[in-house]
PDB file of C-alpha atoms in Angstrom:
ATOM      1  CA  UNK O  33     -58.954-110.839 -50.410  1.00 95.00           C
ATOM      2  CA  UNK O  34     -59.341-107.261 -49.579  1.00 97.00           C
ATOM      3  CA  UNK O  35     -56.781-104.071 -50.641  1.00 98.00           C
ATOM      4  CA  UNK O  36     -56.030-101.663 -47.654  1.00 98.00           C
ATOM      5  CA  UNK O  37     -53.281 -99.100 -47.705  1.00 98.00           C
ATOM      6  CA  UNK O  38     -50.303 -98.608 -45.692  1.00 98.00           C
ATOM      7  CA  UNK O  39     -49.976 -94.707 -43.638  1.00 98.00           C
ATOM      8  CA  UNK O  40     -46.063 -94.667 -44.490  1.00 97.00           C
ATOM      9  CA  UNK O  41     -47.041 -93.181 -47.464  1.00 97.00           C
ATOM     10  CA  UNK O  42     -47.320 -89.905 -45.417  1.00 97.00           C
ATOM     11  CA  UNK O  43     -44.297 -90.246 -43.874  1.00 95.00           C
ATOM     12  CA  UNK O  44     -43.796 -90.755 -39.852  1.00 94.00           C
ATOM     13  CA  UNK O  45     -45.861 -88.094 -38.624  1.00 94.00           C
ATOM     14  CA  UNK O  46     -48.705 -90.552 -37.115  1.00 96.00           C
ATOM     15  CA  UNK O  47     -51.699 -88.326 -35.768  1.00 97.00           C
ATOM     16  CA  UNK O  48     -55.026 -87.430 -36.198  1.00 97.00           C
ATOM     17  CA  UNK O  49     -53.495 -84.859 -38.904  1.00 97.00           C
ATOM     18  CA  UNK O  50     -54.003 -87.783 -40.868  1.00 98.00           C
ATOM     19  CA  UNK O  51     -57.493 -88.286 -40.321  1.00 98.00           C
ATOM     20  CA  UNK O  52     -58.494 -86.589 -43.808  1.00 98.00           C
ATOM     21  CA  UNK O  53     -56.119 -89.169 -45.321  1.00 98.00           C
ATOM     22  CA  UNK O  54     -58.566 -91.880 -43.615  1.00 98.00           C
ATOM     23  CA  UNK O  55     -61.555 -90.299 -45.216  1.00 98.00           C
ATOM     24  CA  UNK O  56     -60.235 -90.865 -48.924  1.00 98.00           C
ATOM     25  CA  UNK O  57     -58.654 -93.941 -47.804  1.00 98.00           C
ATOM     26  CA  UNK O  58     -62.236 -94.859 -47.335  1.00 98.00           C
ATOM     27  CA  UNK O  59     -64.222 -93.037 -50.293  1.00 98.00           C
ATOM     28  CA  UNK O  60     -61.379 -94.813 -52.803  1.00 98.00           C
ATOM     29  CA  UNK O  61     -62.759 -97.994 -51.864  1.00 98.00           C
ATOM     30  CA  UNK O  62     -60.121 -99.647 -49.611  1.00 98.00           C
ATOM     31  CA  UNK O  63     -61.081-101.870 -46.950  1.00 98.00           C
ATOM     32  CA  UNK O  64     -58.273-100.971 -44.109  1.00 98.00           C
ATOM     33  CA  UNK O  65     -55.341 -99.616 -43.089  1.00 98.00           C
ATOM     34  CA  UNK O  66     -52.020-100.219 -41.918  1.00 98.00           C
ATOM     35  CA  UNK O  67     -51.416 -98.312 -38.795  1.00 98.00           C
ATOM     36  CA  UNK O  68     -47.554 -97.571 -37.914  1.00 98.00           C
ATOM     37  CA  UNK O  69     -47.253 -97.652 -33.919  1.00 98.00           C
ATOM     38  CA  UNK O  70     -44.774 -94.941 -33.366  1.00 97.00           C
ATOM     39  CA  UNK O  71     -46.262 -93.420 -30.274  1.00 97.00           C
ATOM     40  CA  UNK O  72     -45.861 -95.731 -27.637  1.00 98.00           C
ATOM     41  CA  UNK O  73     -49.014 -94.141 -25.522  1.00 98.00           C
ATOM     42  CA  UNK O  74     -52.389 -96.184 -25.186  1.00 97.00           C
ATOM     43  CA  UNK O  75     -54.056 -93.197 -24.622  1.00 97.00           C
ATOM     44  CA  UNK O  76     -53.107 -91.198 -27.433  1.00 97.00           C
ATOM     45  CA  UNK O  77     -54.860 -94.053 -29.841  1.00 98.00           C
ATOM     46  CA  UNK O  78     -58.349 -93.839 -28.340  1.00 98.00           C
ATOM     47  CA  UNK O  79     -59.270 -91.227 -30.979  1.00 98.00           C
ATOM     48  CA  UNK O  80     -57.906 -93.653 -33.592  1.00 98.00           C
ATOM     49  CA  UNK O  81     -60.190 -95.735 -32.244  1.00 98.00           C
ATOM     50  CA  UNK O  82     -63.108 -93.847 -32.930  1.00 98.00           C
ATOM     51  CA  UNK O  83     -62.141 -92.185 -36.430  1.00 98.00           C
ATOM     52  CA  UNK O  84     -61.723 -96.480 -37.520  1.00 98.00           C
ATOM     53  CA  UNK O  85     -64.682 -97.443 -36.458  1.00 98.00           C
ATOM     54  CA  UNK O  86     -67.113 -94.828 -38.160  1.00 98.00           C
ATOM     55  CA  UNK O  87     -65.677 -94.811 -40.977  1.00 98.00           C
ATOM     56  CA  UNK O  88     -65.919 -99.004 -41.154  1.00 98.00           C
ATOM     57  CA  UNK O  89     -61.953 -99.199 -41.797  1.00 98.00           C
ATOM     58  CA  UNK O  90     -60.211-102.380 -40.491  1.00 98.00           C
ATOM     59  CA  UNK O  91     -56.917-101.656 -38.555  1.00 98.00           C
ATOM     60  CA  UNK O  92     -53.177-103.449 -39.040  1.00 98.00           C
ATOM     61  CA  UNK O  93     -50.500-102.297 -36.817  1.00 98.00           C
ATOM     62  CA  UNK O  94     -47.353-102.315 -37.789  1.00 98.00           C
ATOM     63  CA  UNK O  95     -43.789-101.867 -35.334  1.00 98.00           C
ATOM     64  CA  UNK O  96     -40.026-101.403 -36.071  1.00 97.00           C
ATOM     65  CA  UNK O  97     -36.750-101.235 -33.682  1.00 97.00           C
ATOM     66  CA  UNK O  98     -34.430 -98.637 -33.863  1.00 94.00           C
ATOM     67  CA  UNK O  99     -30.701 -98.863 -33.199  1.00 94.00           C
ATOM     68  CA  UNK O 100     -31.349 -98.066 -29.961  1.00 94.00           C
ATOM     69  CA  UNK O 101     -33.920-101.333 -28.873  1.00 96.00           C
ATOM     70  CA  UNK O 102     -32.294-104.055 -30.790  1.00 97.00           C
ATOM     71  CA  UNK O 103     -33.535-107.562 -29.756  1.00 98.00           C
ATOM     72  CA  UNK O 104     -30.400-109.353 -30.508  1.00 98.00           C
ATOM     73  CA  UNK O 105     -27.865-107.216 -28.103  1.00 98.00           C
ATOM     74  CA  UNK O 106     -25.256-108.875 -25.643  1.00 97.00           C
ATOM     75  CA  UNK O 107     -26.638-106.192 -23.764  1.00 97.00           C
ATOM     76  CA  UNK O 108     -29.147-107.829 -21.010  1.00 98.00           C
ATOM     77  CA  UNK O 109     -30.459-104.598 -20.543  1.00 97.00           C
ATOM     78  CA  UNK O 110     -31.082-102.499 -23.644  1.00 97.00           C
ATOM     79  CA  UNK O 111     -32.909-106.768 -24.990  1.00 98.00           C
ATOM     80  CA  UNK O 112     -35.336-105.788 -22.088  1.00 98.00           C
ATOM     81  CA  UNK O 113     -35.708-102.419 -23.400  1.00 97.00           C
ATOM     82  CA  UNK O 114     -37.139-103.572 -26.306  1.00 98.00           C
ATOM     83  CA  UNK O 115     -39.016-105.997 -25.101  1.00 98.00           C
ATOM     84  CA  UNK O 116     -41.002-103.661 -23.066  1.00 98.00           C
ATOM     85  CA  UNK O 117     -41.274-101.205 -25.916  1.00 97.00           C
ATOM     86  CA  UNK O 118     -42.774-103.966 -28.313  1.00 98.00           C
ATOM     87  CA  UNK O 119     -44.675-104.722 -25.443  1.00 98.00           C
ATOM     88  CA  UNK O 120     -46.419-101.015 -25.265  1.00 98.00           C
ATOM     89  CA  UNK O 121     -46.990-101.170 -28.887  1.00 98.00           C
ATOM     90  CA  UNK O 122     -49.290-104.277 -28.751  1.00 98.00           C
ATOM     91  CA  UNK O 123     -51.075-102.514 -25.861  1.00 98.00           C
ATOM     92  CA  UNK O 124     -51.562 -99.546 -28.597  1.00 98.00           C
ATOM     93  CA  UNK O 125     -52.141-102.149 -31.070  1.00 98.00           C
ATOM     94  CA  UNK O 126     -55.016-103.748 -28.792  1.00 98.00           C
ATOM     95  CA  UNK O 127     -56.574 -99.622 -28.395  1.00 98.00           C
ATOM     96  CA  UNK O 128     -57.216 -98.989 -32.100  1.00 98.00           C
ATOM     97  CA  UNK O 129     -58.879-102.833 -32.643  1.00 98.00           C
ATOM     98  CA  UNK O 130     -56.057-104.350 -34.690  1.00 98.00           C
ATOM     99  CA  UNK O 131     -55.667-108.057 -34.280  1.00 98.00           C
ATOM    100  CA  UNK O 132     -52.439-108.190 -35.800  1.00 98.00           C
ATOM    101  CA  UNK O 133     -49.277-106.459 -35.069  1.00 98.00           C
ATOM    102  CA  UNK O 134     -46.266-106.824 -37.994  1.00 98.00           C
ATOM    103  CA  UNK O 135     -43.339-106.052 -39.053  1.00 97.00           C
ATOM    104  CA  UNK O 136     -39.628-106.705 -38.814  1.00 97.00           C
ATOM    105  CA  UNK O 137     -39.609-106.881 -34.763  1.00 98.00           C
ATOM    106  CA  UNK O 138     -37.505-109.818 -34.793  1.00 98.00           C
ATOM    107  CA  UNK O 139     -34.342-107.306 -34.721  1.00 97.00           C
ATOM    108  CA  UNK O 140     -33.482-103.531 -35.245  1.00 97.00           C
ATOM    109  CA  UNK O 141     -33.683-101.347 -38.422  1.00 96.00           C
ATOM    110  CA  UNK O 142     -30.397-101.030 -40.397  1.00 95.00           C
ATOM    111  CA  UNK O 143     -28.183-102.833 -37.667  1.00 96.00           C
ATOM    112  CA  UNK O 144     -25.086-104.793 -38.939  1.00 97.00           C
ATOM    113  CA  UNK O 145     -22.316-106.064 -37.565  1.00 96.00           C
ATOM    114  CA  UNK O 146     -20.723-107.269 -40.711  1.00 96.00           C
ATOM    115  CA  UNK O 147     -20.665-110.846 -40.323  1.00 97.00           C
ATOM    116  CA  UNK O 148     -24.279-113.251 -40.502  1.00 97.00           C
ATOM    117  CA  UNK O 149     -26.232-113.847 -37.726  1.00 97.00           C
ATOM    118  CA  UNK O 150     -24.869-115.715 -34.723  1.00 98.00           C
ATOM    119  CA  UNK O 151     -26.215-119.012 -33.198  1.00 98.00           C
ATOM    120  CA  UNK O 152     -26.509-117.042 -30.104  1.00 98.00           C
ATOM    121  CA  UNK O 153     -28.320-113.616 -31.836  1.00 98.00           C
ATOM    122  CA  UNK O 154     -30.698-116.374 -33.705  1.00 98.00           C
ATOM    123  CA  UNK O 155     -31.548-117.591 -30.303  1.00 98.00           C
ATOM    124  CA  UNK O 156     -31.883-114.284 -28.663  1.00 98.00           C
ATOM    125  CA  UNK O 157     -34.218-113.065 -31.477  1.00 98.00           C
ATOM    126  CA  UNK O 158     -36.435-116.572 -31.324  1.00 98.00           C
ATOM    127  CA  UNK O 159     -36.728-116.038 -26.975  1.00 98.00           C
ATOM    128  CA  UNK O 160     -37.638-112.176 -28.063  1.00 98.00           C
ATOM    129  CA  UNK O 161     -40.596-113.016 -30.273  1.00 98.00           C
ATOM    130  CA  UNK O 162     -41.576-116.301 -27.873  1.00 98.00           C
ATOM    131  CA  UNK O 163     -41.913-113.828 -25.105  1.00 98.00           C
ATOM    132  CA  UNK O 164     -43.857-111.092 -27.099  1.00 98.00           C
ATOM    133  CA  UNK O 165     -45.675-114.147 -28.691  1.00 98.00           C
ATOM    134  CA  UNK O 166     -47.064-114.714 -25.348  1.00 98.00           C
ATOM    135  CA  UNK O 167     -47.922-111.208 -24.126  1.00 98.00           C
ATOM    136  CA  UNK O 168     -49.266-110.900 -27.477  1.00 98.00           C
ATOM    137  CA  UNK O 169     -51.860-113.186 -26.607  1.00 98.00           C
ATOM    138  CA  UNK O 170     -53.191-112.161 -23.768  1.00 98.00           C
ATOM    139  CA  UNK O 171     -54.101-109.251 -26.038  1.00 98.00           C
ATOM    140  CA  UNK O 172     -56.061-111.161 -28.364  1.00 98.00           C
ATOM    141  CA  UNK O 173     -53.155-110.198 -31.381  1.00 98.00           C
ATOM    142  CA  UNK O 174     -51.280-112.213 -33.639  1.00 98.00           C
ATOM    143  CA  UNK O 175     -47.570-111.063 -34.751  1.00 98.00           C
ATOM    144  CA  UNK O 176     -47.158-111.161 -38.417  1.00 98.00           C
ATOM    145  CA  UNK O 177     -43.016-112.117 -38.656  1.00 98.00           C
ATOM    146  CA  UNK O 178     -41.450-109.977 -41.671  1.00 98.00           C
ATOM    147  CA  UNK O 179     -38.794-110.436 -43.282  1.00 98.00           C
ATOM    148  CA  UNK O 180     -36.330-107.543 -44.838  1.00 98.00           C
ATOM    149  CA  UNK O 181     -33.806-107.693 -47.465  1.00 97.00           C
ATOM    150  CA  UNK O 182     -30.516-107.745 -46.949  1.00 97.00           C
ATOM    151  CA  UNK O 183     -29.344-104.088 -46.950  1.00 97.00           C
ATOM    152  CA  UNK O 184     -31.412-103.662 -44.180  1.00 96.00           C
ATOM    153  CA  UNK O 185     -31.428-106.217 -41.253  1.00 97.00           C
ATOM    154  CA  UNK O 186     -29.583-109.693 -41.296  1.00 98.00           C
ATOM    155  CA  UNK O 187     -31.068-111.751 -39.122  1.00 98.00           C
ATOM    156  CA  UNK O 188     -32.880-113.560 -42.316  1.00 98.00           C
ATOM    157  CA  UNK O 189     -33.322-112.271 -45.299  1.00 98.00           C
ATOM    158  CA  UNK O 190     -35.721-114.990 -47.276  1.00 98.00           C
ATOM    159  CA  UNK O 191     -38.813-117.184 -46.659  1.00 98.00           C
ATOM    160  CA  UNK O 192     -36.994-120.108 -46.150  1.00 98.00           C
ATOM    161  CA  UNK O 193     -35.411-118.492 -43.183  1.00 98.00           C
ATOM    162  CA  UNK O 194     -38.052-116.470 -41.729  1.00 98.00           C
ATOM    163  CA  UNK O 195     -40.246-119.798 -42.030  1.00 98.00           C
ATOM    164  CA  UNK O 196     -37.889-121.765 -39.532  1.00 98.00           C
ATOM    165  CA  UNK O 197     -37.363-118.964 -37.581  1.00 98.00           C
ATOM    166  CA  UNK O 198     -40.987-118.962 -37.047  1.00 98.00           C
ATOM    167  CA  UNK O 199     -40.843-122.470 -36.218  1.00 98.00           C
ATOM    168  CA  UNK O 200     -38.224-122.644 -33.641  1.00 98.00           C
ATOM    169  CA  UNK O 201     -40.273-119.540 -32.102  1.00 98.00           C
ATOM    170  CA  UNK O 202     -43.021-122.277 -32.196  1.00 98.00           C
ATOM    171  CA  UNK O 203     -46.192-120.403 -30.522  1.00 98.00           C
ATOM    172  CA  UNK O 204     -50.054-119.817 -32.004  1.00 98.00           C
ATOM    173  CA  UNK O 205     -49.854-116.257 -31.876  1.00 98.00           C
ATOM    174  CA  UNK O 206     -46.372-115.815 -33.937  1.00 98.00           C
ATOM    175  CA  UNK O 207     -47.249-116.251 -38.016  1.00 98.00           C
ATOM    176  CA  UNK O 208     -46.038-114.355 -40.711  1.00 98.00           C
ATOM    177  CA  UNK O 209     -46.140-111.959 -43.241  1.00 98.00           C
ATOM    178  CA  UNK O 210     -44.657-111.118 -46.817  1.00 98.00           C
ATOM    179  CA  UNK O 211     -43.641-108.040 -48.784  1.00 98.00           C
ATOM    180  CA  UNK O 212     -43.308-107.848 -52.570  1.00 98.00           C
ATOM    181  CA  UNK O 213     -40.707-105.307 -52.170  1.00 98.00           C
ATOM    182  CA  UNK O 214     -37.896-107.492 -50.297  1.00 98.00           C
ATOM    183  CA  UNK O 215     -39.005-110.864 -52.085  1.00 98.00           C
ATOM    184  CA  UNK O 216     -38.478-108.795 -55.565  1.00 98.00           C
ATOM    185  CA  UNK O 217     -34.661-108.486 -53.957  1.00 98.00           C
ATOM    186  CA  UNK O 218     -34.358-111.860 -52.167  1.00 98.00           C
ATOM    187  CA  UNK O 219     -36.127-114.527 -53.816  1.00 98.00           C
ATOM    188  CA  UNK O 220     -35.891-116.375 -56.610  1.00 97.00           C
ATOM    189  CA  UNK O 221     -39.396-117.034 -57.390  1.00 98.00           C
ATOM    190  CA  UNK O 222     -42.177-115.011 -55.688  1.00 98.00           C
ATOM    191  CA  UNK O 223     -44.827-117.091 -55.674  1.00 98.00           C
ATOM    192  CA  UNK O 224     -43.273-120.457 -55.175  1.00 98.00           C
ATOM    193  CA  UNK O 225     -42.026-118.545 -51.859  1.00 98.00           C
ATOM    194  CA  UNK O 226     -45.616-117.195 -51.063  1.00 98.00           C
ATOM    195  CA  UNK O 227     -46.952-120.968 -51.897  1.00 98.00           C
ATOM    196  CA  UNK O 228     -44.365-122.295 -48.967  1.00 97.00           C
ATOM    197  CA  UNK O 229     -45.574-119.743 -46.307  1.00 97.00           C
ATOM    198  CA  UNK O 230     -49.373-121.540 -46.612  1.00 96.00           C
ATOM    199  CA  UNK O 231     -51.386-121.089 -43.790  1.00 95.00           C
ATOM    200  CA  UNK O 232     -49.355-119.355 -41.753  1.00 97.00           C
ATOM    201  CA  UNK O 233     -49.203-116.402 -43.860  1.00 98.00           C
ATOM    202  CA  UNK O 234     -51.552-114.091 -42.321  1.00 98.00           C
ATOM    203  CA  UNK O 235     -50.795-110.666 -44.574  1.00 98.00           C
ATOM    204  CA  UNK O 236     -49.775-109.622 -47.058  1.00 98.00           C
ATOM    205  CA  UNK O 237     -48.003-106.230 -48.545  1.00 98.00           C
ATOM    206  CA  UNK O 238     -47.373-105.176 -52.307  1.00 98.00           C
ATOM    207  CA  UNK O 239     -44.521-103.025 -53.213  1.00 98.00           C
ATOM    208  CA  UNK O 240     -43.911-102.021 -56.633  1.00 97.00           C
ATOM    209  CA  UNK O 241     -39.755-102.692 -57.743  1.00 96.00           C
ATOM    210  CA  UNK O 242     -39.542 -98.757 -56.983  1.00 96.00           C
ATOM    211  CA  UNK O 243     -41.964 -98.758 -54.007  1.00 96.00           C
ATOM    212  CA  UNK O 244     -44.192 -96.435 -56.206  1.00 97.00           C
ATOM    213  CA  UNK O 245     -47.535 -97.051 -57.753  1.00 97.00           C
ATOM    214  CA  UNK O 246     -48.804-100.864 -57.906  1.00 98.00           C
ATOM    215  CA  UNK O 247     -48.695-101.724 -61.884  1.00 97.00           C
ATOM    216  CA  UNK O 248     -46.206 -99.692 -62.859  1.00 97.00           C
ATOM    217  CA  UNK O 249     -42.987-101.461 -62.060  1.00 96.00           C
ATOM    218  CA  UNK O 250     -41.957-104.950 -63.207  1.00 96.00           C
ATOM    219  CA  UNK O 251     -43.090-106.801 -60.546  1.00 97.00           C
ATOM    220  CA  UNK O 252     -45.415-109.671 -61.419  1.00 97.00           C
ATOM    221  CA  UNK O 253     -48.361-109.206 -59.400  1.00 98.00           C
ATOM    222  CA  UNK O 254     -50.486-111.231 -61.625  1.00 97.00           C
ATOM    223  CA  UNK O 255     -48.565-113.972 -60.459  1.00 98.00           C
ATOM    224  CA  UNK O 256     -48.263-113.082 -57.125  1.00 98.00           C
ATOM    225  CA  UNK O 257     -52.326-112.695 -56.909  1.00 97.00           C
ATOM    226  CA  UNK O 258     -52.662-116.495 -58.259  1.00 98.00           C
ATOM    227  CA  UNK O 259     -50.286-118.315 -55.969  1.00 98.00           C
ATOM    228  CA  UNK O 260     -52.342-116.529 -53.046  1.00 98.00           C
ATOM    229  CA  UNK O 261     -55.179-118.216 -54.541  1.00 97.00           C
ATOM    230  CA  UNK O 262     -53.786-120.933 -55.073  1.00 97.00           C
ATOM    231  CA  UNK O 263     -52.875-121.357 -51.007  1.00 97.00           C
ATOM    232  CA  UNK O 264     -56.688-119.813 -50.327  1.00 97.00           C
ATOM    233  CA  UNK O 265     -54.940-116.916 -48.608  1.00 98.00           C
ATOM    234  CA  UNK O 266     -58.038-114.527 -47.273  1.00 95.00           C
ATOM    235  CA  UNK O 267     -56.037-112.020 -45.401  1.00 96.00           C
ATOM    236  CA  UNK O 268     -55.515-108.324 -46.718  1.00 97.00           C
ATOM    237  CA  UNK O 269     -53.347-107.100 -49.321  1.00 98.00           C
ATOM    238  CA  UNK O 270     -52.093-103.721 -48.354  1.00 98.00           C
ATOM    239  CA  UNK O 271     -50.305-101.582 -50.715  1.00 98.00           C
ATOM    240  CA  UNK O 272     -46.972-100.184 -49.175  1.00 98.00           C
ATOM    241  CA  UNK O 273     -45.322 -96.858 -51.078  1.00 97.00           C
ATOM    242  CA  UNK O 274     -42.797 -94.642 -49.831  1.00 96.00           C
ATOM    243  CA  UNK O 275     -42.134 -91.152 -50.521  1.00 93.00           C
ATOM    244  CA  UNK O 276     -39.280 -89.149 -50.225  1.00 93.00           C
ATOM    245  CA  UNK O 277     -41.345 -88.209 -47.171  1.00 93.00           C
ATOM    246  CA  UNK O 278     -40.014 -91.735 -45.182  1.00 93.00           C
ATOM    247  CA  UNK O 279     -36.368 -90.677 -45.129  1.00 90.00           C
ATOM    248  CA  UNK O 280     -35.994 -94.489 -43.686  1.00 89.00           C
ATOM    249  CA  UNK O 281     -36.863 -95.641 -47.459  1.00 91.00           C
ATOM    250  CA  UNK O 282     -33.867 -94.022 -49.490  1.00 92.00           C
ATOM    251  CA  UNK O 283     -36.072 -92.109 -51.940  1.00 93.00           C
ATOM    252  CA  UNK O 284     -34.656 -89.282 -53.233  1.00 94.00           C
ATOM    253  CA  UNK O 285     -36.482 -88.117 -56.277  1.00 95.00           C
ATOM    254  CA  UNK O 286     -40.158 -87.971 -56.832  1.00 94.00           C
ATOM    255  CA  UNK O 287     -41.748 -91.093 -58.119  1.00 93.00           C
ATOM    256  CA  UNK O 288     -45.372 -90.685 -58.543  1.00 95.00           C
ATOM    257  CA  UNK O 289     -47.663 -87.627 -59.177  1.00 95.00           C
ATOM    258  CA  UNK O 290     -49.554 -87.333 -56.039  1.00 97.00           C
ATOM    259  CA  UNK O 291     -50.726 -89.728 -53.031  1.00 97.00           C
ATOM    260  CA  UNK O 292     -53.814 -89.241 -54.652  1.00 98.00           C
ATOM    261  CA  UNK O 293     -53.183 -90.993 -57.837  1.00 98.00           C
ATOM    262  CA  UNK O 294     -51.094 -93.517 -56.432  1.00 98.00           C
ATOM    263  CA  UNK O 295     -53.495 -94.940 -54.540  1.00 98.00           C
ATOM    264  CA  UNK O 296     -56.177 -95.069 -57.614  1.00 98.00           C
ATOM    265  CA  UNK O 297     -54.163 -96.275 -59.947  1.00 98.00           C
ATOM    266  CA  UNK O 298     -52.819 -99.026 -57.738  1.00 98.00           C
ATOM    267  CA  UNK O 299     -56.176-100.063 -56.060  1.00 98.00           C
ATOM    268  CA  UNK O 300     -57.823 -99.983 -59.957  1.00 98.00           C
ATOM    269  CA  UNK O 301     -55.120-102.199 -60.653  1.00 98.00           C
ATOM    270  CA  UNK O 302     -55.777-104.444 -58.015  1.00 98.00           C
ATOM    271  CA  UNK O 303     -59.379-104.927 -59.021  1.00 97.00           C
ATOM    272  CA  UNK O 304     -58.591-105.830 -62.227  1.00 96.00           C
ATOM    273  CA  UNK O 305     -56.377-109.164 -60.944  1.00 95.00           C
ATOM    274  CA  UNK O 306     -58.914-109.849 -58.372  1.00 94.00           C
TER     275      UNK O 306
END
């Protein structure tokens, strides 16, 4: 297993501004990075590209709905929308090298209606993935499936759920992946849920209980780190903070010295388990 760190630590603001943030990224030892695909241009990512490949970083993408492109609409219309905007961000995905595009893509950000999912909004979510599934892999990428917690999507909010979504979506290229964060709220044991996801479990992210430096909360990543082994998981672990930069994440006092030091205490950390 290898540690790479997530760019939401830096807020939205996706550009080659950034490309500093790469270079410590890379003298602190990590192995990748998670790549947020905001900008829906191809040709904006070509100097990504570049900047990933000499400095010998693996790439993750990573894609979210807004309110505005939800997947699980009555609205014909705004569930092609999306699909054609998920669409653009694998083709973005497929410019910087990633193999793997993630994240909660199954529905959109923050969007309730009050009441649990539907049998039809279930359905409309599994023929949303199925189709991006399959455009995916003409690409050559794999969708990692996440699941949130429940004060911010409904859809499903645990393993158990997101597993059997995954299988009625039933397609090579649509898999999985788990965050520490939204387990820490939804499950009730971590790593028995990490043992059921097996070898369909293609990444991984740790979040501290705070979403703030890796060691320093009470989650029990020592225990997380051994059921991984224990399923022979060889993907990367990427280390997702927030800032009161994200204004998505609800942060709204400082919680760590620098980005700096968050990244070398949690990475040191991480070592140390592995």
């Amino acid at each position: 297993m290898q540690i790479g760190m997530n760019l939401l630590l830096w807020g939205t603001d996706i550009t080659p501004a950034l490309f500093p943030v790469l270079d410590e990224i890379k003298s602190l030892g990590f192995a990748g990075v998670e790549v947020p695909i905001f900008n829906l241009n191809p040709d904006d990512w070509q100097v990504w590209r570049q900047k990933l490949d000499d400095l010998g970083l693996q790439r993750l993408a990573v894609a979210i709905n807004g309110p505005d492109a939800n997947p699980l609409s009555a609205d014909a219309s705004m569930r092609a929308h999306v699909l054609e905007n998920n669409k653009k961000a694998l083709d973005c995905a497929a410019v910087i090298g990633a193999k793997l595009l993630m994240g909660p893509i199954h529905s959109a950000l923050g969007v309730f209606t009050g009441q649990p999912a539907t049998v039809e909004e279930w359905q409309r979510g599994v023929a949303h993935i199925r189709a991006l599934a399959e455009y995916a892999a003409t690409k050559g990428i794999t969708l990692g499936i996440e699941y949130l917690n429940r004060f911010e999507t409904y859809l499903f909010t645990c393993t158990d759920d997101m597993l059997r979504f995954v299988d009625e979506v039933d397609h090579p290229n649509c898999k999985i992946m788990f965050d520490t964060f939204h387990a820490n709220i939804e499950e009730k044991d971590i790593p028995a849920a990490l043992q059921k996801c097996g070898d369909r479990l293609v990444h991984v992210q740790l979040s501290e209980n705070d979403r703030s430096t890796i060691g320093k909360g009470h989650v029990d990543f020592a225990k997380i780190i051994a059921a991984l082994k224990s399923i022979d998981y060889q993907g990367m672990l990427s280390i997702e903070a927030f800032s009161m930069k994200l204004a998505a994440a609800n942060i709204w006092r400082p919680m760590f010295e620098s980005e700096s030091q968050l990244m070398q205490d949690s990475i040191n950390y991480l070592k140390k388990l592995l």
